[in-house]
Short mmCIF file of C-alpha atoms in Angstrom, two decimals:
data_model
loop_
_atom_site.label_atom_id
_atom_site.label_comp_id
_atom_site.label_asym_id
_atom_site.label_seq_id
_atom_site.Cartn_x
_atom_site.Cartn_y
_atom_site.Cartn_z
CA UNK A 1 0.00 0.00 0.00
CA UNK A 2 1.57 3.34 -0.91
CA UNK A 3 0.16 6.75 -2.33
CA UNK A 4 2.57 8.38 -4.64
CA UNK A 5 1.52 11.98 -5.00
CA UNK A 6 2.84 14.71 -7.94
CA UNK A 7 2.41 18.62 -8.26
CA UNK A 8 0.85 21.22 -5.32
CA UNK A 9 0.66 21.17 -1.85
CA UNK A 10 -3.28 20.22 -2.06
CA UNK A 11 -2.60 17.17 -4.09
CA UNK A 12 -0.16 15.86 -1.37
CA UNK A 13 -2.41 16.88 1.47
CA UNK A 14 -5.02 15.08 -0.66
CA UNK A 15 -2.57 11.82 -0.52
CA UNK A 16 -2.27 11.48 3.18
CA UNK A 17 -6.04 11.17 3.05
CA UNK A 18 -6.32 8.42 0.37
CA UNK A 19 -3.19 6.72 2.16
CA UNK A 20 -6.10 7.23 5.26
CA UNK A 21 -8.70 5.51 3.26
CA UNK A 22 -6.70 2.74 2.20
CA UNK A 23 -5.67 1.73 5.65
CA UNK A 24 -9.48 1.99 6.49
CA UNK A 25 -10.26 -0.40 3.58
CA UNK A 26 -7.27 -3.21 4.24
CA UNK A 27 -5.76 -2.72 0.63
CA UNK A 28 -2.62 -3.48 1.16
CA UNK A 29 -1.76 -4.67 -2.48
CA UNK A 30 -3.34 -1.10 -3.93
CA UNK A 31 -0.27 1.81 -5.01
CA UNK A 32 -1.97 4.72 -6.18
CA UNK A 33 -0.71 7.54 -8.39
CA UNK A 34 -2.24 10.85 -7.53
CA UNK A 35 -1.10 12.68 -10.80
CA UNK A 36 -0.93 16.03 -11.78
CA UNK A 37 -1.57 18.10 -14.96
CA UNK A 38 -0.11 21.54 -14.74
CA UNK A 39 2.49 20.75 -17.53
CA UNK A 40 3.19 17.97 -19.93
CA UNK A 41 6.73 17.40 -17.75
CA UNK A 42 4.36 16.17 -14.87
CA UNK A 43 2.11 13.50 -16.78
CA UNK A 44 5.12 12.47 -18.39
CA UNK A 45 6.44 11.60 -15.23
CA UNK A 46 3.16 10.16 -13.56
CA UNK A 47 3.11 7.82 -16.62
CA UNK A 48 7.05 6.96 -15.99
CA UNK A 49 6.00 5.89 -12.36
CA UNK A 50 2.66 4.02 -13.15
CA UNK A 51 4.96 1.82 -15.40
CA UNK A 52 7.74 1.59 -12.75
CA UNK A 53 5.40 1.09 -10.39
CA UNK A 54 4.02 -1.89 -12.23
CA UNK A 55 7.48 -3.40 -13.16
CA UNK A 56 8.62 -3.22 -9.51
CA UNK A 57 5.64 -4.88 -7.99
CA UNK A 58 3.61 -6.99 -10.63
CA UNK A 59 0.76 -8.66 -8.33
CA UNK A 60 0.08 -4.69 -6.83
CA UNK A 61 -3.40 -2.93 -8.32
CA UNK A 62 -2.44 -0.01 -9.29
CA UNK A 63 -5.03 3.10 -8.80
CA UNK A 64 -4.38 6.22 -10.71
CA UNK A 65 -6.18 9.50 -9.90
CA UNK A 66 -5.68 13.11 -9.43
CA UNK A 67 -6.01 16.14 -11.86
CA UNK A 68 -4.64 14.29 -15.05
CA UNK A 69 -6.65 11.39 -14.31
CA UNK A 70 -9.63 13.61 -14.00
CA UNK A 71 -8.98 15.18 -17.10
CA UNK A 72 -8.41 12.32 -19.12
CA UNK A 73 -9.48 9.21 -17.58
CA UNK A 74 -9.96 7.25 -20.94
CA UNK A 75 -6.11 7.53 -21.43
CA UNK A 76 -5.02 6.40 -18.40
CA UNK A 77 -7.17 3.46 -17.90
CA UNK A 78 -6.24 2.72 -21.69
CA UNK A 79 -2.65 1.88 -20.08
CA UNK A 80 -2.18 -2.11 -19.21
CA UNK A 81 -0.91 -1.14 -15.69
CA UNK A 82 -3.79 0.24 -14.47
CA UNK A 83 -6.42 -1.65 -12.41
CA UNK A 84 -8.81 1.62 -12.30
CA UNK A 85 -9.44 5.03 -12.97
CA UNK A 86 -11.00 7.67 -10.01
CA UNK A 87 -11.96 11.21 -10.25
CA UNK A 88 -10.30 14.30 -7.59
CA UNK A 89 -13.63 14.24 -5.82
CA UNK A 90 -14.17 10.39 -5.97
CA UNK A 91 -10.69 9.69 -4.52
CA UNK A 92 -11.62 11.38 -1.35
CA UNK A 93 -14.52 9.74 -0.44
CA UNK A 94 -14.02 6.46 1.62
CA UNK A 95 -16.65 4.29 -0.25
CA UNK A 96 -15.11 4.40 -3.57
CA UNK A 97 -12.28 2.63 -1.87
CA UNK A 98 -14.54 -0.16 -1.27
CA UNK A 99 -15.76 -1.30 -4.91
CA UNK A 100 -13.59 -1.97 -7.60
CA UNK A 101 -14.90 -0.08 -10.37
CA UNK A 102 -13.55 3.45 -12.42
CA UNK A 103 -15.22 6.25 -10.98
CA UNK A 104 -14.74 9.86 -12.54
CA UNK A 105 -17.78 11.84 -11.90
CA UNK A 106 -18.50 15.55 -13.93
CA UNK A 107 -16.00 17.51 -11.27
CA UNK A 108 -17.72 20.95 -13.03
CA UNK A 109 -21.18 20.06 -11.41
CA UNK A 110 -19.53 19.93 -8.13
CA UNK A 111 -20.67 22.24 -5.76
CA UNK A 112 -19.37 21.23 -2.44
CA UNK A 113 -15.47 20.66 -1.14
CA UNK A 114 -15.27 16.77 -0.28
CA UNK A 115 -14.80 16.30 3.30
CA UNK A 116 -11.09 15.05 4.60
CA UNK A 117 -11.37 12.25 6.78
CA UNK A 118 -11.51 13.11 10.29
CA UNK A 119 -8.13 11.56 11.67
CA UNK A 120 -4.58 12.15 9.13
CA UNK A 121 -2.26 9.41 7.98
CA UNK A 122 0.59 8.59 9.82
CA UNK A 123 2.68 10.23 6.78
CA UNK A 124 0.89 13.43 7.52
CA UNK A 125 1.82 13.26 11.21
CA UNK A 126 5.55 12.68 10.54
CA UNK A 127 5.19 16.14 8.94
CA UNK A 128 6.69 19.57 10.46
CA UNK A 129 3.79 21.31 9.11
CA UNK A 130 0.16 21.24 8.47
CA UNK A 131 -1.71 21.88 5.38
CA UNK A 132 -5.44 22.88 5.97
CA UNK A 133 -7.50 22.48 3.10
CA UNK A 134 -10.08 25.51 2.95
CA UNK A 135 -11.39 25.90 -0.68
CA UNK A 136 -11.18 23.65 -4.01
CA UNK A 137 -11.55 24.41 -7.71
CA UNK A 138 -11.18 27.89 -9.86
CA UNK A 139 -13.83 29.82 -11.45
CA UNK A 140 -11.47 31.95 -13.82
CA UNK A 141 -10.04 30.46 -17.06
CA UNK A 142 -6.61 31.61 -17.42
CA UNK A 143 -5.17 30.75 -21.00
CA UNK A 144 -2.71 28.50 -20.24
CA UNK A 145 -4.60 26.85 -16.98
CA UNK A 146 -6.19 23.34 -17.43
CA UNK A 147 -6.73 23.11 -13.84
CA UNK A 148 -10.51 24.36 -13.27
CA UNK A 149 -11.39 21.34 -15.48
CA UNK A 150 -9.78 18.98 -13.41
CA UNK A 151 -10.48 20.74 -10.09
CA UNK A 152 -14.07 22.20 -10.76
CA UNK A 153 -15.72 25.42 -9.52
CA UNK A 154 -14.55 27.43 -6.36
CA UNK A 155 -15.73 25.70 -3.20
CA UNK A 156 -14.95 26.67 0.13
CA UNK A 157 -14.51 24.85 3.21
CA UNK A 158 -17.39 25.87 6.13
CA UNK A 159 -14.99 27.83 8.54
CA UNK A 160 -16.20 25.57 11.53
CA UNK A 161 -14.77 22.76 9.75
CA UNK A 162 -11.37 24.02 8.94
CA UNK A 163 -11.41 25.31 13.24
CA UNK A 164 -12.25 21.50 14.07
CA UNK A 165 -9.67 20.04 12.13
CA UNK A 166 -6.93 22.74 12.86
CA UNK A 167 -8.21 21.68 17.04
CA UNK A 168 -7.13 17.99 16.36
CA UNK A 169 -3.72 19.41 14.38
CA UNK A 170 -2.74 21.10 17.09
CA UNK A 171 -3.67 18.27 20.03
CA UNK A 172 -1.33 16.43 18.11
CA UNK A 173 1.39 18.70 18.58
CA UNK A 174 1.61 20.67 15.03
CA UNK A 175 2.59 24.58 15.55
CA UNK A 176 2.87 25.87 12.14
CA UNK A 177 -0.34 25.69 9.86
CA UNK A 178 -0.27 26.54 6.18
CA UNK A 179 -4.06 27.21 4.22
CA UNK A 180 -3.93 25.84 1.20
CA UNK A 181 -6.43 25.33 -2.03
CA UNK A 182 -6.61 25.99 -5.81
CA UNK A 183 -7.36 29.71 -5.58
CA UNK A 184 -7.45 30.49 -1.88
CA UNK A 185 -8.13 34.04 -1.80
CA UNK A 186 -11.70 33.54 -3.70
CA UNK A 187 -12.20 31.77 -0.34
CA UNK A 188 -15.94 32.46 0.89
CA UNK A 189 -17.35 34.01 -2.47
CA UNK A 190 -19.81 30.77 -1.80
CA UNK A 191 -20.36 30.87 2.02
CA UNK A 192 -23.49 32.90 4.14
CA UNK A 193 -21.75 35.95 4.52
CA UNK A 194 -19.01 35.57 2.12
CA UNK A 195 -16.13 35.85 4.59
CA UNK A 196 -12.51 36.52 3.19
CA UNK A 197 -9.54 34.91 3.17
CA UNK A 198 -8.40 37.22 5.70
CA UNK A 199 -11.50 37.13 8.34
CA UNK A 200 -11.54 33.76 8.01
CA UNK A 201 -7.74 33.18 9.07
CA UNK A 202 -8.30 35.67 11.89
CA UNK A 203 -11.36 33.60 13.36
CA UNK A 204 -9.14 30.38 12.71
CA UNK A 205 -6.10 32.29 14.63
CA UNK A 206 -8.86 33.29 17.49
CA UNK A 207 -10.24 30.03 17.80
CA UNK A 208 -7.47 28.37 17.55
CA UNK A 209 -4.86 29.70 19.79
CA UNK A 210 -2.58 26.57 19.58
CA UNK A 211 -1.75 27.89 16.51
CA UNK A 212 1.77 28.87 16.37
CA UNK A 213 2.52 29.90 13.46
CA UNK A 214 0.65 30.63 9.94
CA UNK A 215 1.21 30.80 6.30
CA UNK A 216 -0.70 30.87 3.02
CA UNK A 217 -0.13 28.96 -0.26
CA UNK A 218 -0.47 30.84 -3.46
CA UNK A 219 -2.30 34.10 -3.55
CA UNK A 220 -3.80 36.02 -6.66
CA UNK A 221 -2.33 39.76 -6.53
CA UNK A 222 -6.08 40.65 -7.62
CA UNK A 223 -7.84 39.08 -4.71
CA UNK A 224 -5.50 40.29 -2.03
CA UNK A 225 -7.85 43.07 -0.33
CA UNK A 226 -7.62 45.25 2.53
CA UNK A 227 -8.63 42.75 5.11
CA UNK A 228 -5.58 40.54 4.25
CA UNK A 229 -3.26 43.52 4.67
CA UNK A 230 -4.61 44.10 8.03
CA UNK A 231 -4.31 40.36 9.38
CA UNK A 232 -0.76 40.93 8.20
CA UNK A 233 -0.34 44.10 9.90
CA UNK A 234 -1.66 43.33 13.17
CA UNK A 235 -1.40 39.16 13.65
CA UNK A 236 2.33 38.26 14.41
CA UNK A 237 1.37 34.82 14.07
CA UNK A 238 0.60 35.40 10.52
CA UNK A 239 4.45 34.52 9.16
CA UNK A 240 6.13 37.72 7.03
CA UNK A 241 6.44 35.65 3.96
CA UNK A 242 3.79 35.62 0.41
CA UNK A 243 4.33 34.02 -2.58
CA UNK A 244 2.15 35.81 -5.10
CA UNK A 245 1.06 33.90 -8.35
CA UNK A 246 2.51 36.97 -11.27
CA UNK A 247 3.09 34.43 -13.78
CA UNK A 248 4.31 36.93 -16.08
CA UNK A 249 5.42 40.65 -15.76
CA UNK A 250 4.44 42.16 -19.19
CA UNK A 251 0.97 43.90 -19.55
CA UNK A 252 0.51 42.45 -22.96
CA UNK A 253 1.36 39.04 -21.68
CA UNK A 254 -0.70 39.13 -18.97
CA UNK A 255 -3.41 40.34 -20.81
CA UNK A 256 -2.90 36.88 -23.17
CA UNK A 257 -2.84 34.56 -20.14
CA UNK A 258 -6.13 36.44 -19.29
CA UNK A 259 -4.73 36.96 -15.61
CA UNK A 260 -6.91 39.39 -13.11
CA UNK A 261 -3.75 41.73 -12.58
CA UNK A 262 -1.21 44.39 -14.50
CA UNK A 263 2.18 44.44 -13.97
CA UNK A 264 1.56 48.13 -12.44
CA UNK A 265 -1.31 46.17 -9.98
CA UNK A 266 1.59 43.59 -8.81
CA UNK A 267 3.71 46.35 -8.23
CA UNK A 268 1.62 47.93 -5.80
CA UNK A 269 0.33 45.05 -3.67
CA UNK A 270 4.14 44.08 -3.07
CA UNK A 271 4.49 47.81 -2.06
CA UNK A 272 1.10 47.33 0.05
CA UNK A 273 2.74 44.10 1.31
CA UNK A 274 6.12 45.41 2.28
CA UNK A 275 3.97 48.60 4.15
CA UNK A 276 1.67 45.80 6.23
CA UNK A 277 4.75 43.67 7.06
CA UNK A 278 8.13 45.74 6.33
CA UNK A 279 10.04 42.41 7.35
CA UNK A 280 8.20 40.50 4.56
CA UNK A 281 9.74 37.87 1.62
CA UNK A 282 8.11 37.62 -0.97
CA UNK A 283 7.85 34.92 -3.55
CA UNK A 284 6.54 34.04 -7.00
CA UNK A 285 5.19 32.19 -9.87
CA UNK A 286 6.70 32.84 -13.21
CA UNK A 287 6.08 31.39 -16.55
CA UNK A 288 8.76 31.39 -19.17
CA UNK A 289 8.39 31.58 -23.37
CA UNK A 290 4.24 32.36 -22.81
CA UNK A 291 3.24 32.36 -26.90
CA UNK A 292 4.11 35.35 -28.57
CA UNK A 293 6.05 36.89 -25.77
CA UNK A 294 9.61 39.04 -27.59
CA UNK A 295 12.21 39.72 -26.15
CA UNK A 296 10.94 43.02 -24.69
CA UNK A 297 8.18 41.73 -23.01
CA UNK A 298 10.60 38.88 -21.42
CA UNK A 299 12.92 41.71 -20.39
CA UNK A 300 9.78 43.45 -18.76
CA UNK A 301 8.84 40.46 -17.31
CA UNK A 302 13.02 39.20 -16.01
CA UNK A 303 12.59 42.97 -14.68
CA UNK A 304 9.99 42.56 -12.27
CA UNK A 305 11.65 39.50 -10.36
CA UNK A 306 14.08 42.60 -9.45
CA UNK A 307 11.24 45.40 -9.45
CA UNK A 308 9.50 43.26 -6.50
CA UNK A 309 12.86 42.23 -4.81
CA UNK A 310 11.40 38.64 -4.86
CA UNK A 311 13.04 35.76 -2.31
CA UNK A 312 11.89 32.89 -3.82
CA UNK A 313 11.04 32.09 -7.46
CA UNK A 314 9.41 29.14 -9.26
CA UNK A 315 9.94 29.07 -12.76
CA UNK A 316 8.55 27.10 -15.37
CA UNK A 317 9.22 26.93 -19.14
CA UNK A 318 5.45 27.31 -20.57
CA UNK A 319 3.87 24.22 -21.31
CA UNK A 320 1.21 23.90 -24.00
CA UNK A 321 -2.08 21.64 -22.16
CA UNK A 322 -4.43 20.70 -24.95
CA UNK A 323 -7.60 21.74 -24.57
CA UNK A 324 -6.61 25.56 -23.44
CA UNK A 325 -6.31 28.56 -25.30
CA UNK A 326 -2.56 29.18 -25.32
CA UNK A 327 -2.46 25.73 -26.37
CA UNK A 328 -3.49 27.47 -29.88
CA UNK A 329 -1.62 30.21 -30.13
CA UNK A 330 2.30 30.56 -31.82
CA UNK A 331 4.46 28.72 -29.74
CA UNK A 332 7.73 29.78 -29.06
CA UNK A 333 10.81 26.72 -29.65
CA UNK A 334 11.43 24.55 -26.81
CA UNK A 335 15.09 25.78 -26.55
CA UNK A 336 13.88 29.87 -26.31
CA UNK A 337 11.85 29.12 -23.78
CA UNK A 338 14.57 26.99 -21.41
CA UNK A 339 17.03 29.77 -21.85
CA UNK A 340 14.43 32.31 -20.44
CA UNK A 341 13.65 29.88 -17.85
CA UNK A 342 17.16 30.07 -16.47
CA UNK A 343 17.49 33.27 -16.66
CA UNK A 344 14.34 33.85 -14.55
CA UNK A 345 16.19 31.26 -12.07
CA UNK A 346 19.38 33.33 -12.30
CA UNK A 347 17.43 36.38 -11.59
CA UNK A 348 15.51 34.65 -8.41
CA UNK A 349 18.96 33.01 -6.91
CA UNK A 350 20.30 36.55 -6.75
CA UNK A 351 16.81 37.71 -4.68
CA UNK A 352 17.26 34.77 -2.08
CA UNK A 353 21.15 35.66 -1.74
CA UNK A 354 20.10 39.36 -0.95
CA UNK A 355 17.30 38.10 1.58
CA UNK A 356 19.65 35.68 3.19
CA UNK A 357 22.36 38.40 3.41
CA UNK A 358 19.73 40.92 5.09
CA UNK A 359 18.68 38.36 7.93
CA UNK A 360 22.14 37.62 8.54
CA UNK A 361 23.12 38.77 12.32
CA UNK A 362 18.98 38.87 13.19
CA UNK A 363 17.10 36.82 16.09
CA UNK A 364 14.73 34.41 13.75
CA UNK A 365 12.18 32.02 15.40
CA UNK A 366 12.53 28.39 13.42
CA UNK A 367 10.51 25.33 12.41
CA UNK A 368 12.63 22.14 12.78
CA UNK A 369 11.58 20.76 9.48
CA UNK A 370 14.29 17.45 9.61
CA UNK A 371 17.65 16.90 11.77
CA UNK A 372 19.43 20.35 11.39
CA UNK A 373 17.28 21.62 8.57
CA UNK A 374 14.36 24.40 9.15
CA UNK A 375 12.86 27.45 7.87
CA UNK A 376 12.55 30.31 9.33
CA UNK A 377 9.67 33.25 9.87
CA UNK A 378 10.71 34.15 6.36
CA UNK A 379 10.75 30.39 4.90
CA UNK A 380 14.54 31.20 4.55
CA UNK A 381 16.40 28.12 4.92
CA UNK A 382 18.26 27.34 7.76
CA UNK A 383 21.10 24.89 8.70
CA UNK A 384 20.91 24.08 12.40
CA UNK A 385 23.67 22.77 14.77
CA UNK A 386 22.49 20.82 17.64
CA UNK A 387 19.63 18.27 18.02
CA UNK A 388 15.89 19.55 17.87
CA UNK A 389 12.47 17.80 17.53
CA UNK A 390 10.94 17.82 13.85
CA UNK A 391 8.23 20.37 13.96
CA UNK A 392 9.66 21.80 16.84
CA UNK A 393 10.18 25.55 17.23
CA UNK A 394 13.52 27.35 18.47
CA UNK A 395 14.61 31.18 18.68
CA UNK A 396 18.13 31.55 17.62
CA UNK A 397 20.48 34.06 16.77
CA UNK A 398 21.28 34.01 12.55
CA UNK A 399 24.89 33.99 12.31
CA UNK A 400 25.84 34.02 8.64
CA UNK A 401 24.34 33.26 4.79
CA UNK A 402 27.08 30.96 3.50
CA UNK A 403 27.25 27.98 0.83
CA UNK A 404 26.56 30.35 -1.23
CA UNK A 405 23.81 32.25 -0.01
CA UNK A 406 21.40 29.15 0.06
CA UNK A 407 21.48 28.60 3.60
CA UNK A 408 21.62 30.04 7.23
CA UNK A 409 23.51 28.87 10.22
CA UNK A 410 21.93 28.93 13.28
CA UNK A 411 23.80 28.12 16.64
#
């Protein structure tokens, strides 16, 4: 029995609760893939592994599911490895562990989050952090984005939910908490009231004191509003550390990929960021070679990793998903598109050797994520010396940025 999970933070949280179902059902001869479909790169490698998978352990049923599977189920249970086929809402729901049939269900009719099962796996435990699921799906259609048909419409989680579940988390001992979903900050657009993202994490943070410490997963620059500012403003458990989903820094771009913001908007809400938190890192999202972006509109975009002063960068070399618009517009070559890629990288590298060099000689408050590895309130990474608990957290004194600027060392 194993889960192997690909792609976001969701999809693994979503693993520890299938590896929870399968315990619950006694298949101990099931390995399931939990695949993703953001780019080609990561069904290419969820096929690799179904295969491997298959080689490795030939009596095993092998269950594939996740946001690929979703999207095309006829493919994958097409391949001889594959026992069955279930769809992102099916896979979280204990009975369709029972039965041995495909199950991918219309995931755009959806209209409620599934419910996580009530206890986590014992993968999830051995964790130094938690992920709390609060919302599912997307209700905009970004050009390049074949996620909202694999993931559905928005959906939030009922706040008294997410405060139950966060209550058990913390009983067990977890201190830092991270929300996470497809498009968190449309979080409530669907709830009595329509709370946001931002009242909701304060009531979580008031109801929940045992929480330590908390972070979100990607935010839209167009849905962070005024109330988020304030929560990080005033709630030093909140941690000083965004990554913002840009994707591009090039109005005209932008424009293409149909994304909610201008480069002028991003500007601002890092500035509005920065003024809320002034000890804030910032991160971002950043696609590479978008159709018909020049070399000016590259430069524009290479420009606003330093604009920002951005920490952390994630870069990926656009990826054409059937089905989508970009898919069908002039691609750039494969080659143009790597080269920008590492540039971006480049670029990025240089903004986490800057933010390591600034917290250098500072008091910093870290999460023991393994044996002499953590992250800090910044997500900086940190070397430790001496022995500490995983998920355990210690106030130090930063003494350096060395190896190159990729790590602290904390006494």
């Amino acid at each position: 029995m194993s889960v192997l999970s690909f792609g976001c933070r969701l999809n693994i949280q979503e693993g520890e609760a299938i590896r929870a179902h399968l315990a619950a059902a006694g298949l101990q001869d099931t390995l399931v893939v939990n695949t993703c479909a953001v780019t080609s790169e990561a069904e290419k490698q969820a096929r690799q592994a179904i295969r491997r998978l298959k080689r490795e352990n030939p009596q095993a049923k092998i269950v594939v599911t996740g946001c690929a599977a979703q999207i095309s189920p006829d493919s994958y249970a097409a391949m001889p490895e594959v026992h069955r086929v279930l769809g992102n809402a099916e896979k979280l729901r204990a009975d369709s562990w029972m039965h041995q049939a495909s199950a991918v269900g219309d995931i755009m009719a959806a209209r409620q989050p599934e419910t996580l099962p009530e206890e986590p796996g014992q993968d999830f435990r051995q964790r130094p952090r938690a992920y709390l699921e609060i919302q599912q799906g997307c209700d905009h259609r970004c050009t390049f984005c074949i996620i909202p048909y694999g993931r559905g419409p928005s959906r939030s989680q009922a706040l008294g939910a997410v405060v139950e579940r966060a209550r058990k988390l913390t009983d067990q001992g977890f201190r830092e908490f991270v929300l996470t979903g497809v498009d968190i900050v449309s979080y409530g657009g669907d709830l009595p009231g329509r709370p946001s993202l931002g009242q909701a994490a304060r009531r979580l943070l008031n109801l929940v004191p045992g929480i330590e410490r908390l972070r979100f997963s990607s935010l839209d620059p167009a849905g962070i509003d005024d109330d988020l500012l304030r929560l990080y403003a005033e709630e030093p458990r909140v941690m000083p550390h965004a990554h913002l989903s840009l994707q591009a820094g090039d109005d005209l771009i932008l424009k293409r990929m149909k994304r909610r913001h201008s480069r002028d908007q991003a500007l601002r809400v890092a500035e509005s960021l920065r003024a809320a938190r002034p000890d804030i890192a910032l991160g971002a999202d950043m696609i590479a070679g978008f159709p018909t972006e020049d070399d000016a509109a590259f430069m524009r975009g290479a420009d606003l990793v330093d604009e920002i002063g951005l920490a952390y960068l994630h870069v990926f070399p656009f990826s054409a998903r059937q089905g989508t618009p970009a898919a069908r517009m002039p691609q750039l070559p494969m080659d143009l598109r790597r080269a920008r890629a590492a540039e971006l990288r480049r670029r990025g590298e240089a903004g986490l050797r800057r933010h390591l060099a600034q917290r250098s000689g500072k008091a910093a408050s870290i999460l023991v994520e393994q044996p002499g590895l953590g992250r800090d309130e910044t997500y900086a990474p940190v070397k430790l010396t001496g022995i500490h608990d995983k998920g355990s957290v210690i106030a130090t004194q930063v003494l350096a940025a060395r190896d190159g600027g990729l790590w602290l060392e904390a006494a």
